[in-house]
Structure formats: structure tokens, C-alpha cells
Coordinates of C-alpha atoms in Angstrom, one line a residue:
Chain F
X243 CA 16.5 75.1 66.8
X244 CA 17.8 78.5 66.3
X245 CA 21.4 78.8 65.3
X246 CA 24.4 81.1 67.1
X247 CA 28.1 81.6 66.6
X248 CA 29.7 79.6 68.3
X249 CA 33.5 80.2 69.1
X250 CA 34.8 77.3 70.5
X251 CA 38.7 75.7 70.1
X252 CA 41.9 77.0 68.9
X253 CA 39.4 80.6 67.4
X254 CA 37.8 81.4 70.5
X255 CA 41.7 80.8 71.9
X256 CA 43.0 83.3 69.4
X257 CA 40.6 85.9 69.9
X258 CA 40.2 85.4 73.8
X259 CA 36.7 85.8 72.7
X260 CA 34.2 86.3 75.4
X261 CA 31.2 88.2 73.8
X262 CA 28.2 86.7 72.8
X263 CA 29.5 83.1 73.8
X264 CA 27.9 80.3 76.4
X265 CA 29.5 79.3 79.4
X266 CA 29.2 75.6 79.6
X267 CA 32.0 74.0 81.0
X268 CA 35.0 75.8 82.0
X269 CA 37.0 73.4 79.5
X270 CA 35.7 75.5 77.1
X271 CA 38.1 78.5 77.9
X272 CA 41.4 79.0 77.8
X273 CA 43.8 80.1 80.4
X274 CA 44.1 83.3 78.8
X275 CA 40.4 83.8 78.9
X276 CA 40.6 83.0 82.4
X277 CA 43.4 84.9 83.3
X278 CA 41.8 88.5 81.2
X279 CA 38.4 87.5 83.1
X280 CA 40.0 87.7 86.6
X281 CA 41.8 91.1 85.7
X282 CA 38.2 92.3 85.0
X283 CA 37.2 90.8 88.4
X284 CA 39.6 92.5 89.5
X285 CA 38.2 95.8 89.5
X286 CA 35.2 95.0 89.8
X287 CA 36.8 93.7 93.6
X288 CA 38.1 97.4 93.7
X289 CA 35.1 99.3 92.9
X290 CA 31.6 97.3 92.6
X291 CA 29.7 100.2 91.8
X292 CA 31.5 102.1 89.3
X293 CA 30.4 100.5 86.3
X294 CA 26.6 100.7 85.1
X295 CA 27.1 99.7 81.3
X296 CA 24.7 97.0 81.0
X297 CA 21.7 99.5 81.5
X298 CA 19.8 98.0 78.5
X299 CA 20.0 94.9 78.9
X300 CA 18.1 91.8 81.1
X301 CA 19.2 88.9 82.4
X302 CA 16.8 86.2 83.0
X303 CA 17.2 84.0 86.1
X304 CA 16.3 80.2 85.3
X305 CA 16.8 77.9 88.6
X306 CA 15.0 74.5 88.4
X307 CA 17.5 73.5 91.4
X308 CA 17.6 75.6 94.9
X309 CA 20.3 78.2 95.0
X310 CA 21.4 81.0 97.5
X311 CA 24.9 82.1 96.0
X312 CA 24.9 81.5 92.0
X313 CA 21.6 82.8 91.9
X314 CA 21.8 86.1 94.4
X315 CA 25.3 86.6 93.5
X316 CA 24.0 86.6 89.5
X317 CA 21.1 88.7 90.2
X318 CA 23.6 91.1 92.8
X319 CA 26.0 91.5 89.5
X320 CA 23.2 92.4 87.1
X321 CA 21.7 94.6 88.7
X322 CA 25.3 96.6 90.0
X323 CA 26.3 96.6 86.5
X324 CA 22.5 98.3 85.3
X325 CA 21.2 95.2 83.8
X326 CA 17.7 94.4 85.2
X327 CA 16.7 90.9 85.7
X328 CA 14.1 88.4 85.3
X329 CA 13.3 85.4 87.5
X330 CA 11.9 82.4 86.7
X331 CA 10.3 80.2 89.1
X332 CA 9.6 76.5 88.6
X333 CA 7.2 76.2 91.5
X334 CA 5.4 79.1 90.6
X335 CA 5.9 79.0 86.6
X336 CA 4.1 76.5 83.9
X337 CA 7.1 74.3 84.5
X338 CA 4.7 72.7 87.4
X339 CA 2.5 71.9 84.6
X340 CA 4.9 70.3 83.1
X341 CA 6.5 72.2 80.4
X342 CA 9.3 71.0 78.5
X343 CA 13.1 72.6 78.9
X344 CA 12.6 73.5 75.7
X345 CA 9.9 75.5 75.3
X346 CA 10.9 77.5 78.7
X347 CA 14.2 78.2 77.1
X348 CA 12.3 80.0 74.1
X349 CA 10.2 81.9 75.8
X350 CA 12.7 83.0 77.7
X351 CA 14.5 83.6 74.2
X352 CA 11.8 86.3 73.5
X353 CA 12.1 87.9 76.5
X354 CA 15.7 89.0 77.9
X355 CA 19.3 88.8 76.6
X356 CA 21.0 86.2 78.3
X357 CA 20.3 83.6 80.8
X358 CA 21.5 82.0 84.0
X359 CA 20.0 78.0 83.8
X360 CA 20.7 76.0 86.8
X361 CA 18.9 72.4 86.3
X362 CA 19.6 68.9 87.8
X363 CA 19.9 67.2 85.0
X364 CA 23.4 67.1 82.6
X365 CA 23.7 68.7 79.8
X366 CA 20.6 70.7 80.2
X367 CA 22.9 74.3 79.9
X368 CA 24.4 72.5 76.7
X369 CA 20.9 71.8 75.2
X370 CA 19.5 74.8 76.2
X371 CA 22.0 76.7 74.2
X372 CA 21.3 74.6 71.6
X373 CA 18.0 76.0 71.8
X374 CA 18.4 79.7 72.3
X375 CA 20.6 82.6 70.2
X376 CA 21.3 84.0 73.9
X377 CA 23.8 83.5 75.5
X378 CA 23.4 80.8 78.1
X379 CA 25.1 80.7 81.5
X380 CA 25.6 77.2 82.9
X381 CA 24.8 77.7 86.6
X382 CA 24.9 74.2 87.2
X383 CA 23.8 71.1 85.5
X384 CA 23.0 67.7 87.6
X385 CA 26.5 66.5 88.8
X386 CA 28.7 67.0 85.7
X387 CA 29.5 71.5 85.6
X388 CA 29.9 74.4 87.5
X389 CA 31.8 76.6 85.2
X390 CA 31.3 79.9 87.0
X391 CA 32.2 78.2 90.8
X392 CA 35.2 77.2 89.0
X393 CA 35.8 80.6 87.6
X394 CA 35.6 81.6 91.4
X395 CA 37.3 79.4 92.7
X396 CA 40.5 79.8 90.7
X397 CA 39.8 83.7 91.2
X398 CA 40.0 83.0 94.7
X399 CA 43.2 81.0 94.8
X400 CA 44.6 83.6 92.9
X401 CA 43.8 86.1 95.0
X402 CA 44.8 85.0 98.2
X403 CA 48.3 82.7 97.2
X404 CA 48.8 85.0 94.2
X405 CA 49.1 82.5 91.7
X406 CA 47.4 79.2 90.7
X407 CA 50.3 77.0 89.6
X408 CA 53.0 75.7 91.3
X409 CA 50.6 75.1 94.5
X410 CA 49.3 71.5 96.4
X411 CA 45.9 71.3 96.4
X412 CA 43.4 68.3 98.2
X413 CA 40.6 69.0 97.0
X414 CA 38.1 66.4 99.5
X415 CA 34.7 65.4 100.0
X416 CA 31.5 63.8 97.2
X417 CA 33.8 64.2 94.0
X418 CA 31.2 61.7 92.4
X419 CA 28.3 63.6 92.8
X420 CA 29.4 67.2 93.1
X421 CA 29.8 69.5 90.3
X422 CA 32.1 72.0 92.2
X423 CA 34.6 69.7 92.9
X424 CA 34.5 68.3 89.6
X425 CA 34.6 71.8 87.8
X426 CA 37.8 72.8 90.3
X427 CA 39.9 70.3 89.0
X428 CA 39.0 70.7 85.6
X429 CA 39.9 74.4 86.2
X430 CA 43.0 73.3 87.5
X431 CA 43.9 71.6 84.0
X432 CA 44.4 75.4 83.0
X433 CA 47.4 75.6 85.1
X434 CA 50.3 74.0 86.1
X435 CA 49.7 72.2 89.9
X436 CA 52.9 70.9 92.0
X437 CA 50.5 68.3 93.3
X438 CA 46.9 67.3 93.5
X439 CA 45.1 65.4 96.0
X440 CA 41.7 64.0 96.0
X441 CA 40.4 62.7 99.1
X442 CA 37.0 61.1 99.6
X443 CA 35.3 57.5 101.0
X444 CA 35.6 55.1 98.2
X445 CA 32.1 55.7 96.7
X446 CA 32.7 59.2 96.1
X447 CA 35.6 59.0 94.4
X448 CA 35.4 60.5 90.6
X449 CA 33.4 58.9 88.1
X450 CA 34.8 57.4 85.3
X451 CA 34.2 59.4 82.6
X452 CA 36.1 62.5 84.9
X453 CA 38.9 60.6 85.9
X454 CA 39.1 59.7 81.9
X455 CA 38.7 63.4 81.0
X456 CA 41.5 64.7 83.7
X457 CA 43.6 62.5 82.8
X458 CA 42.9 63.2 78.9
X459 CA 43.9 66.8 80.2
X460 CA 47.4 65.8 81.9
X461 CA 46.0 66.2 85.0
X462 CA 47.7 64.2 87.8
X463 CA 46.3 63.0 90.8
X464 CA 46.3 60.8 93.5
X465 CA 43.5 59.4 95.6
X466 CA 42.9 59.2 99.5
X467 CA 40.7 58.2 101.9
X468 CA 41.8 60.3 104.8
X469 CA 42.6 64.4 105.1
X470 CA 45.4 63.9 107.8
X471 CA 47.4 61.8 104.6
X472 CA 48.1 65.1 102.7
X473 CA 47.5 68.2 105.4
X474 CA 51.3 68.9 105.8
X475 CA 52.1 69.3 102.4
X476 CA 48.2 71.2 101.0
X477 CA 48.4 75.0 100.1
X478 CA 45.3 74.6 99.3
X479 CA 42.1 72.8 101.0
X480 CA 39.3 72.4 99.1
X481 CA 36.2 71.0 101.0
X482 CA 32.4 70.0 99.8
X483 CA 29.8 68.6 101.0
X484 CA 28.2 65.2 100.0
X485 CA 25.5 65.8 97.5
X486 CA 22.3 64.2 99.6
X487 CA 19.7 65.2 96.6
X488 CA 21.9 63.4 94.0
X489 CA 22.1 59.7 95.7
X490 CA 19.9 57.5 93.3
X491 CA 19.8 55.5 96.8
X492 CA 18.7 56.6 100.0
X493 CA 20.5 54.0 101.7
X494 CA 23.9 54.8 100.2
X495 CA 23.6 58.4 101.6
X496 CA 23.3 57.2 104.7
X497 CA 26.3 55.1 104.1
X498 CA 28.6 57.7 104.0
X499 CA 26.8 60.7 106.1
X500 CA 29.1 62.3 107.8
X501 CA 32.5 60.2 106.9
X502 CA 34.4 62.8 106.3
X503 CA 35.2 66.2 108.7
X504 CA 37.7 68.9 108.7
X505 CA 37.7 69.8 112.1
X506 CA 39.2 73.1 113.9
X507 CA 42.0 70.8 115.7
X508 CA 42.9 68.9 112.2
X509 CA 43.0 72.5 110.6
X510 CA 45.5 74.3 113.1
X511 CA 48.3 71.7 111.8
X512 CA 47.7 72.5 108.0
X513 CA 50.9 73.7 106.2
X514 CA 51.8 77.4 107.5
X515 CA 50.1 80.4 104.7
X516 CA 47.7 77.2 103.2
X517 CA 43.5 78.4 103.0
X518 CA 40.8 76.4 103.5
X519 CA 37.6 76.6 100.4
X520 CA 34.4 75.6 100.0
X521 CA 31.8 76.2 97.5
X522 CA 29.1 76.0 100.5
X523 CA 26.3 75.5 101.9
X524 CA 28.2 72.8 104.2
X525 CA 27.2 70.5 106.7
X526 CA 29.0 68.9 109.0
X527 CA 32.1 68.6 107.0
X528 CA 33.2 72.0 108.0
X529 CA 31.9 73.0 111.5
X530 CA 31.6 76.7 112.4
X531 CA 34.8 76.8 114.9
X532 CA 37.2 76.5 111.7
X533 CA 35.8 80.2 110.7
X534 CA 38.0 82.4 113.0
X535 CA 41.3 80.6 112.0
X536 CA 43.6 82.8 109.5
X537 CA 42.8 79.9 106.7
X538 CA 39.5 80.4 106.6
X539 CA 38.9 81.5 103.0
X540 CA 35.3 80.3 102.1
X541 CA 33.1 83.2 103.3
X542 CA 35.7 85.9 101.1
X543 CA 35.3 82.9 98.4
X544 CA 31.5 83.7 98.2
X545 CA 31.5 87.3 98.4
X546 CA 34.0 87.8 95.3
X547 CA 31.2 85.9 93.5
X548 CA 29.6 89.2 93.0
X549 CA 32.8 90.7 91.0
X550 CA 33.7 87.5 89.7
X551 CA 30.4 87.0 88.0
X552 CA 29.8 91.0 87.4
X553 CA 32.8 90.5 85.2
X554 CA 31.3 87.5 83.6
X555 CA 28.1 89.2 82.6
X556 CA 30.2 92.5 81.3
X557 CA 32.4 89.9 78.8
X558 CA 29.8 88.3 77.5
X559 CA 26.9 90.8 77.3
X560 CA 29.4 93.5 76.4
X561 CA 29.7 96.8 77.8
X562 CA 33.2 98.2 76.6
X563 CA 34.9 95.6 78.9
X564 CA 34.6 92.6 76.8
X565 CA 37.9 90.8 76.2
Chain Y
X94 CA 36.9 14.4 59.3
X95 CA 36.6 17.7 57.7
X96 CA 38.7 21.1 58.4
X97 CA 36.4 23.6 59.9
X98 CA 36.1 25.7 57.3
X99 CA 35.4 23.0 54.9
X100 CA 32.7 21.9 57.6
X101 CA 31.1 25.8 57.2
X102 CA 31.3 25.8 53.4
X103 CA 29.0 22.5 53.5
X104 CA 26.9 24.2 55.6
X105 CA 25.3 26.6 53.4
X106 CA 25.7 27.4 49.6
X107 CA 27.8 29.8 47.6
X108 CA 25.5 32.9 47.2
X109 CA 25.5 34.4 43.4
X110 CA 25.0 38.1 44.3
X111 CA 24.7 39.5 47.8
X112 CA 26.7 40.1 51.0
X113 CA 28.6 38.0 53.2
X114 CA 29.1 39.2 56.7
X115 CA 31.8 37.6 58.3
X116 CA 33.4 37.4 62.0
X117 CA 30.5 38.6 63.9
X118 CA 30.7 37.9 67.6
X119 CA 29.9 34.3 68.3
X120 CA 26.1 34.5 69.1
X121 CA 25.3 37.8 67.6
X122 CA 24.1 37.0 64.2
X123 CA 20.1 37.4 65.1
X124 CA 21.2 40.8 66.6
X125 CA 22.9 42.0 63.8
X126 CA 20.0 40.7 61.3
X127 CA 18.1 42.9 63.3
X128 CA 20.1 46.0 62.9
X129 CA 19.8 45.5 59.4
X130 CA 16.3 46.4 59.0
X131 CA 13.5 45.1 57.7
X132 CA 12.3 46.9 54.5
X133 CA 16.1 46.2 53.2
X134 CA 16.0 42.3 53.6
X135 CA 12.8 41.8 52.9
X136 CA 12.4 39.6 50.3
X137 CA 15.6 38.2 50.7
X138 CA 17.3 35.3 51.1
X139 CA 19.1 35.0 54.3
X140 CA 21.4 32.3 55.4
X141 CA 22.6 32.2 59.4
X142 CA 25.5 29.8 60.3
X143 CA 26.0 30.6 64.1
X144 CA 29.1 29.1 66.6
X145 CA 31.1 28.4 63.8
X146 CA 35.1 27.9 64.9
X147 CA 37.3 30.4 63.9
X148 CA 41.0 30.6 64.2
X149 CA 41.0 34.6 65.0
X150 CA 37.9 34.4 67.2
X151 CA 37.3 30.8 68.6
X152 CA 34.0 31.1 67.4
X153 CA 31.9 33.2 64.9
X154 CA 28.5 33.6 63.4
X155 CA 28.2 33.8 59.6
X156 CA 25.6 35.9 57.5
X157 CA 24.4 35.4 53.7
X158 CA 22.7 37.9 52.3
X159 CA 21.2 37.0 49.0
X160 CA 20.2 39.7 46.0
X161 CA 21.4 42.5 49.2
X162 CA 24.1 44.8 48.8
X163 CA 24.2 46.4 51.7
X164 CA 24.6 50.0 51.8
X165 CA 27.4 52.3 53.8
X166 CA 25.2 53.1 56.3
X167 CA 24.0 49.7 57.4
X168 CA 27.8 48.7 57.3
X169 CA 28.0 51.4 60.1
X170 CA 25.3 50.3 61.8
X171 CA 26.8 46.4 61.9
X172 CA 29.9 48.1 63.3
X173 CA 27.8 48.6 66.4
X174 CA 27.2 45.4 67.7
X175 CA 29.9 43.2 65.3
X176 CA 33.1 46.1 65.2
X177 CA 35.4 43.2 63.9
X178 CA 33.0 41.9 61.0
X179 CA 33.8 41.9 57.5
X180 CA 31.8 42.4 54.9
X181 CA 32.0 40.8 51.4
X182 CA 30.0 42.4 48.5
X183 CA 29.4 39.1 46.0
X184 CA 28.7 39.5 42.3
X185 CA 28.7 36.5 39.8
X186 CA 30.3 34.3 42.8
X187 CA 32.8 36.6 43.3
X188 CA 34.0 38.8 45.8
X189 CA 33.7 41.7 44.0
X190 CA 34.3 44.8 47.5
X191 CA 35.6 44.1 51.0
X192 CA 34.5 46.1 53.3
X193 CA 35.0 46.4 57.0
X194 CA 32.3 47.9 59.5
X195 CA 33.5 51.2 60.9
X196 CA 31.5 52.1 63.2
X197 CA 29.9 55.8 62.9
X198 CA 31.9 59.0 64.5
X199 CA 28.5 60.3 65.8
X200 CA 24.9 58.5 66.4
X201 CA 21.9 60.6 66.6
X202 CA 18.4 58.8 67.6
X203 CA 20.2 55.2 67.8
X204 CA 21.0 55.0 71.5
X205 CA 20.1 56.1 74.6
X206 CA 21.9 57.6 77.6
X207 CA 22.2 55.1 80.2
X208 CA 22.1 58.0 82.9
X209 CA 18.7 59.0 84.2
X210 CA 19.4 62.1 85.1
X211 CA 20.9 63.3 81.3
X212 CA 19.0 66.3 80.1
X213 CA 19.0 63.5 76.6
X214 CA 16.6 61.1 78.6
X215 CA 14.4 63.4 81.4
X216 CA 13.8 65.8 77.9
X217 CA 13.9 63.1 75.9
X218 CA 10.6 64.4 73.3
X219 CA 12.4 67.2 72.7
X220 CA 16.4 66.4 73.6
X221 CA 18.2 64.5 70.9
X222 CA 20.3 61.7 71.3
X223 CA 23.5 62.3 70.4
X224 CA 26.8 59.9 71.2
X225 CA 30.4 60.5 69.6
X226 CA 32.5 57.7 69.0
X227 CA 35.2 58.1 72.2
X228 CA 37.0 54.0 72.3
X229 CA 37.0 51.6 68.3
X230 CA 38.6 48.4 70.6
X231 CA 36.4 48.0 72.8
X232 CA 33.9 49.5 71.4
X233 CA 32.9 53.2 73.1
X234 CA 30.2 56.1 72.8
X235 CA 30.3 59.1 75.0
X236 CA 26.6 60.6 75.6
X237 CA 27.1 64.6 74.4
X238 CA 25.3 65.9 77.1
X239 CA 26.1 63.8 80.2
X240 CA 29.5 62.7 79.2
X241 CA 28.9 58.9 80.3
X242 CA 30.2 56.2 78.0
X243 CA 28.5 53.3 77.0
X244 CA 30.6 49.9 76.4
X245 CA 29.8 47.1 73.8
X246 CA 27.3 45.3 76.2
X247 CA 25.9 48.5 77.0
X248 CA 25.1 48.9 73.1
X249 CA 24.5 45.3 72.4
X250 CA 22.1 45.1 75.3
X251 CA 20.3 48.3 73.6
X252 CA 20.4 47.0 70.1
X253 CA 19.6 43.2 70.8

């Protein structure tokens, strides 16, 4: 295995060091890294175009999982920022013959300077940057990280409500299964909530090992099984949908299809100035008529991940912007 | 009729040189022979005294190892599926080192992920296993890659 350097802990807090370094998890940044990462994004948000420092450099596209946001939004901030990009394609790439993780990861090693890896199973990001000396982008591994969503996400609340702490958020829907959800709240140890809510059918609820780590973290929250217990009191609405490809068992899928819905009528009595995320695609969770009310905030939420993740790619690959 | 202990004593001899393993888990002593290893006890004499009553434990299996002193990191390894035994190193009759099994901060290659979909188990000719110590009482291991844990039965079961 080749060998990089690795800042990780109370260093990489020090130096609020971005460059050269993986994104995993986002437990692996500080709020100050955040925080200089959404001022980047920031401009970015102002003027998209302006910047083309990354001229020289490639970015290699690794999706082993269907994508339409991470990836296009990626390959959108790559190529505004001068980088060019490479795309690999399972179905059409020696992965179909059955080529190891490992070897894909060094070729792809040889060939550009960082890479995007989205793959179902955990840890696969963490291994493959085991693996490489470039820098690897977690773009989601299995059921366990989302580190850039989160980055989003957080950028988004921020946005919008102007600050991340001090707000309620119910964050609701397949917590067990879905890496967003999961990598929202572990975004939200970074801060200082008034309140968290999780809401979700009783199978969905966290796993074990998350509800360990948040609570590791100082992360408080409580657990419901219905939206309408924690509506009036919610700045924040987080929705996702349940993860149908991760269910081990058919049958328990169809268990809980469609238990859970935040519909126009239920969303018109949310607290006054709240907004209503989601990491999309959705289902039936969030039908279409909720789009034209004010709290809508999910379709801005995927558009800012072109600046959001512009300003990723210009930290860590340099550029003159890197914190 | 005799004390308990007195009953045990009868039950197998004094060893001159060796290790006693003491405390491990009623039931447990053929497992943890196991973990030992071959090449190190072969050759040696090995005395099992199994469901044995014990004032801290209720019951407890016993191991004699003779002309074995075991080495730090099969003391570890015991420490995976016995975390309360005790280990007496005997020379000339006497106990000559306690030691008690602390189990190992990190395992590479000794357990596997209990979560199919871990990158440690779908890439598993290429993806090492690696588990950190996350819980000493109960016993706990947290996978590196997938972050589930794996409980006492989980190792025992894996180890048996």
C-alpha cells in the first residue's frame, strides 16, 4: 500500500488543513474547517465562473452506486474550476470482470489527481485511501458516510437561517439505512443544536453503533415515531427517503413502504421562517405539491452542491484558496 | 466432604514448570486451548478441569499447561474469549509471574466483520481486517471500516 500524510486530530485542527487530505467522514473536520470551507462556498455561490485555477489537474469519477447529484454536481465543479475529469464506469469498465477495489483504485492512482469513490459497501472510501497517495473523496460508502451531503447540508442551513446552532432540527425518515441522515447529524455534532429530533418507524431508527458515536459526541436527541410530535417547535425539517437497495430483506421493505409522508397540509402548520431539506431523489415521502411553499429548501439545497463541492475540490487540490 | 477447592486440587497434579490459566468462562476451556495454537502446545502436557465451582464466577474451567510458558501474545489472544482469566507462570512449583489477559488494542486478520456489506468482507482478498478494542467489560471490537461492534458471543462464536 502506498503511504500519504495524513493530518487527522488536534494537527489537522491547528492548521485548518485542507490540502492534500481525504474526505472520509465529516467527523474528521473540525468546525473551523467547516466554517473556512463554507466562506469558500461562499463565493463560489457569488460567482461560479470566476475561478479556473485547477487547470492542470483531473479528477477521476469512481461510482460503483447510481448517482445524479454527487456525481454531476462533482464533475459540474471540476470542470468550472478548469480541472478536467475522468469517469469510471462499473458496467462498462473491468469491474464487470470482476476486479478488485483495489486494483481499480491504483490504476486510477496512475491516472488523475484525486478521486470521487461512491461504493455500497462501508469503508470502501477509507480503504481506498488506504490504497492511493491521492486524495480520496468519500461520495458515499454503503449506509455509514456522506461527508460532502453533510458539508451541504450544513452549508445550506447556514445559508438560509444564518447560523447552524441554537436551531431545532427533526431530522425524519430511514436513519438506519441512510447515509445522509446519518452524516447530518454527525455534522450537527460540530455545532451547538437547541434540540434534535429524530423521527422514523421503529426499524429505521439509528443503528447502534451511530447512536453510540452521537452520543460519544454529546449529541442529544430524542426519538419519534410521528412528524406532527415535533412540527411546531422544528426550524429545521430534514426529510429522506427509505433506502429500498439497502434492505437485506425484501419483505422488510415492504414493511415500511410508504410509512412515513410529509404532506403539503402537514407542512403549512410547521413553525413560521422553519425550511424543509432533503438530500433527494424522494419518493413518496415528499410529494411535489410541498415545492411551491416558502419552506421549500431542497431544490436550492442541490444546486449549492456545485459551489459547495467547487470549494471542496479548490481546498484540497489547491489552487491559491486552500485553507 | 471436601471444600471445592480442595475437590479441584485432587483433581489434577501440581505442574513443575508451565502455565496455569485460571477463571476462564465456565465451558470455554476447549476454546481457549484452541486459541492457543498448535505448534506452541504441541508436545505438551495439558490438563483441562472444566465446571469447576468458583466463588467469583459460580463456575470456571481450569488449564495446565506443562513445560509451556506462554508468550504475551497468546496471553492477548486468551483475553479474547476468557477477558477475566489469570494466568500463572510456574517454575520449580512455584508461581513465579501473574499475569492477567489484556485483550489486544487492535486485531488485524483474527476476526471478521459481522456486516456483509463492509468493504473488510466484500474485498476481503485484498481488505484487511482490522478491529480496535471499543468496550474491556463486556468484551468489545469495533470493525475500522464499517464501524459495527462485535460482542463476546460474537467473538467466541468466531473463535470457538
Amino acid at each position: 500500500m502506498r503511504r500519504k500524510k495524513q493530518r487527522t486530530g488536534a494537527d489537522a485542527v491547528r492548521k485548518d488543513a485542507w490540502k492534500g487530505r481525504d474526505v472520509i467522514s465529516i467527523l474528521d473536520f473540525s468546525r473551523s474547517e467547516l466554517e473556512s470551507l463554507f466562506a469558500l462556498a461562499d463565493t463560489f455561490v457569488a460567482g461560479p465562473a470566476a475561478r479556473r485555477d485547477l487547470s492542470q489537474k483531473i479528477v477521476a469519477t469512481a461510482f460503483f452506486e447510481p448517482s445524479t447529484r454527487t456525481r454531476l454536481s462533482f464533475t459540474t465543479a471540476a470542470l468550472r474550476l478548469g480541472a478536467k475529469v475522468i469517469d469510471l464506469s462499473p458496467d462498462v469498465s473491468s469491474m464487470l470482470k470482476g476486479e478488485s477495489l483495489h486494483d481499480t483504485t491504483m490504476m486510477l492512482d496512475g491516472y488523475a489527481d484525486l478521486i470521487v469513490l461512491r461504493h455500497p459497501s462501508e469503508g470502501a472510501a477509507l480503504l481506498a485511501s488506504e490504497i492511493t497517495s491521492l486524495p480520496v473523496i468519500n461520495g458515499g460508502d454503503g449506509s455509514q458516510h456522506h461527508p460532502t451531503q453533510a458539508m451541504l447540508d450544513l452549508f445550506t442551513v447556514r445559508k438560509i437561517k444564518g447560523r447552524v446552532d441554537g436551531l431545532t432540527y427533526a431530522v425524519m425518515g430511514d436513519i438506519r439505512y441512510g447515509r445522509s441522515a446519518t452524516s447530518f447529524l454527525y455534522g450537527l455534532t460540530r455545532y451547538r443544536p437547541k434540540k434534535v429530533h429524530v423521527i422514523s418507524p421503529e426499524s429505521l431508527r439509528p443503528r447502534g453503533e451511530v447512536v453510540k458515536a452521537l452520543k460519544g459526541l454529546g449529541l442529544k436527541f430524542d426519538q419519534h415515531s410521528d412528524i406532527q410530535e415535533v412540527m411546531a417547535d422544528s426550524d429545521v425539517i430534514y426529510l429522506t427517503r427509505i433506502q429500498k437497495e439497502r434492505f437485506p430483506d425484501p419483505n422488510d421493505y415492504e414493511k415500511v413502504k410508504g410509512s412515513y409522508k410529509l404532506t403539503r397540509e402537514m407542512a403549512t402548520k410547521a413553525k413560521p421562517g422553519s425550511i424543509i431539506m432533503h438530500p433527494l431523489p424522494r419518493m413518496t415521502e415528499l410529494p411535489y405539491q410541498v415545492d411551491s411553499l416558502k419552506a421549500a429548501a431542497y431544490m436550492r439545497q442541490a444546486h449549492w452542491g456545485v459551489p459547495l463541492r467547487m470549494a471542496i475540490l479548490s481546498k484540497v487540490m489547491g489552487g491559491g484558496h486552500a485553507g | 466432604m471436601l471444600a471445592s477447592n480442595e475437590a479441584t486440587k485432587m483433581l489434577v497434579t501440581k505442574i513443575s514448570d508451565g502455565t496455569v490459566i485460571d477463571h476462564v468462562s465456565a465451558g470455554k476451556a476447549l476454546s481457549v486451548l484452541r486459541l492457543l495454537g498448535d505448534p506452541e502446545t504441541k508436545g505438551a502436557t495439558i490438563a483441562l478441569v472444566m465446571n469447576v465451582r468458583s466463588s467469583k464466577m459460580g463456575r470456571k474451567d481450569i488449564l495446565k499447561v506443562e513445560g509451556i510458558e506462554l508468550s504475551t501474545e497468546q496471553i492477548q489472544r486468551l483475553a479474547l474469549i476468557a477477558p477475566r482469566a489469570s494466568v500463572n507462570i510456574v517454575r520449580s512449583y512455584k508461581v513465579a509471574a501473574k499475569r492477567s489477559a489484556v485483550p489486544p488494542r487492535t486485531l488485524r486478520g483474527v476476526l471478521s466483520c459481522t456486516a456483509t456489506t463492509c468493504v473488510s468482507v466484500r474485498e476481503k482478498d485484498s481488505a484487511p481486517s482490522i478491529f480496535f478494542l471499543s468496550g474491556r467489560a463486556p468484551l468489545r471490537y469495533r470493525c475500522k471500516y464499517c464501524g459495527r461492534e462485535l460482542d463476546e458471543k460474537d467473538i467466541s462464536a468466531q473463535l470457538a
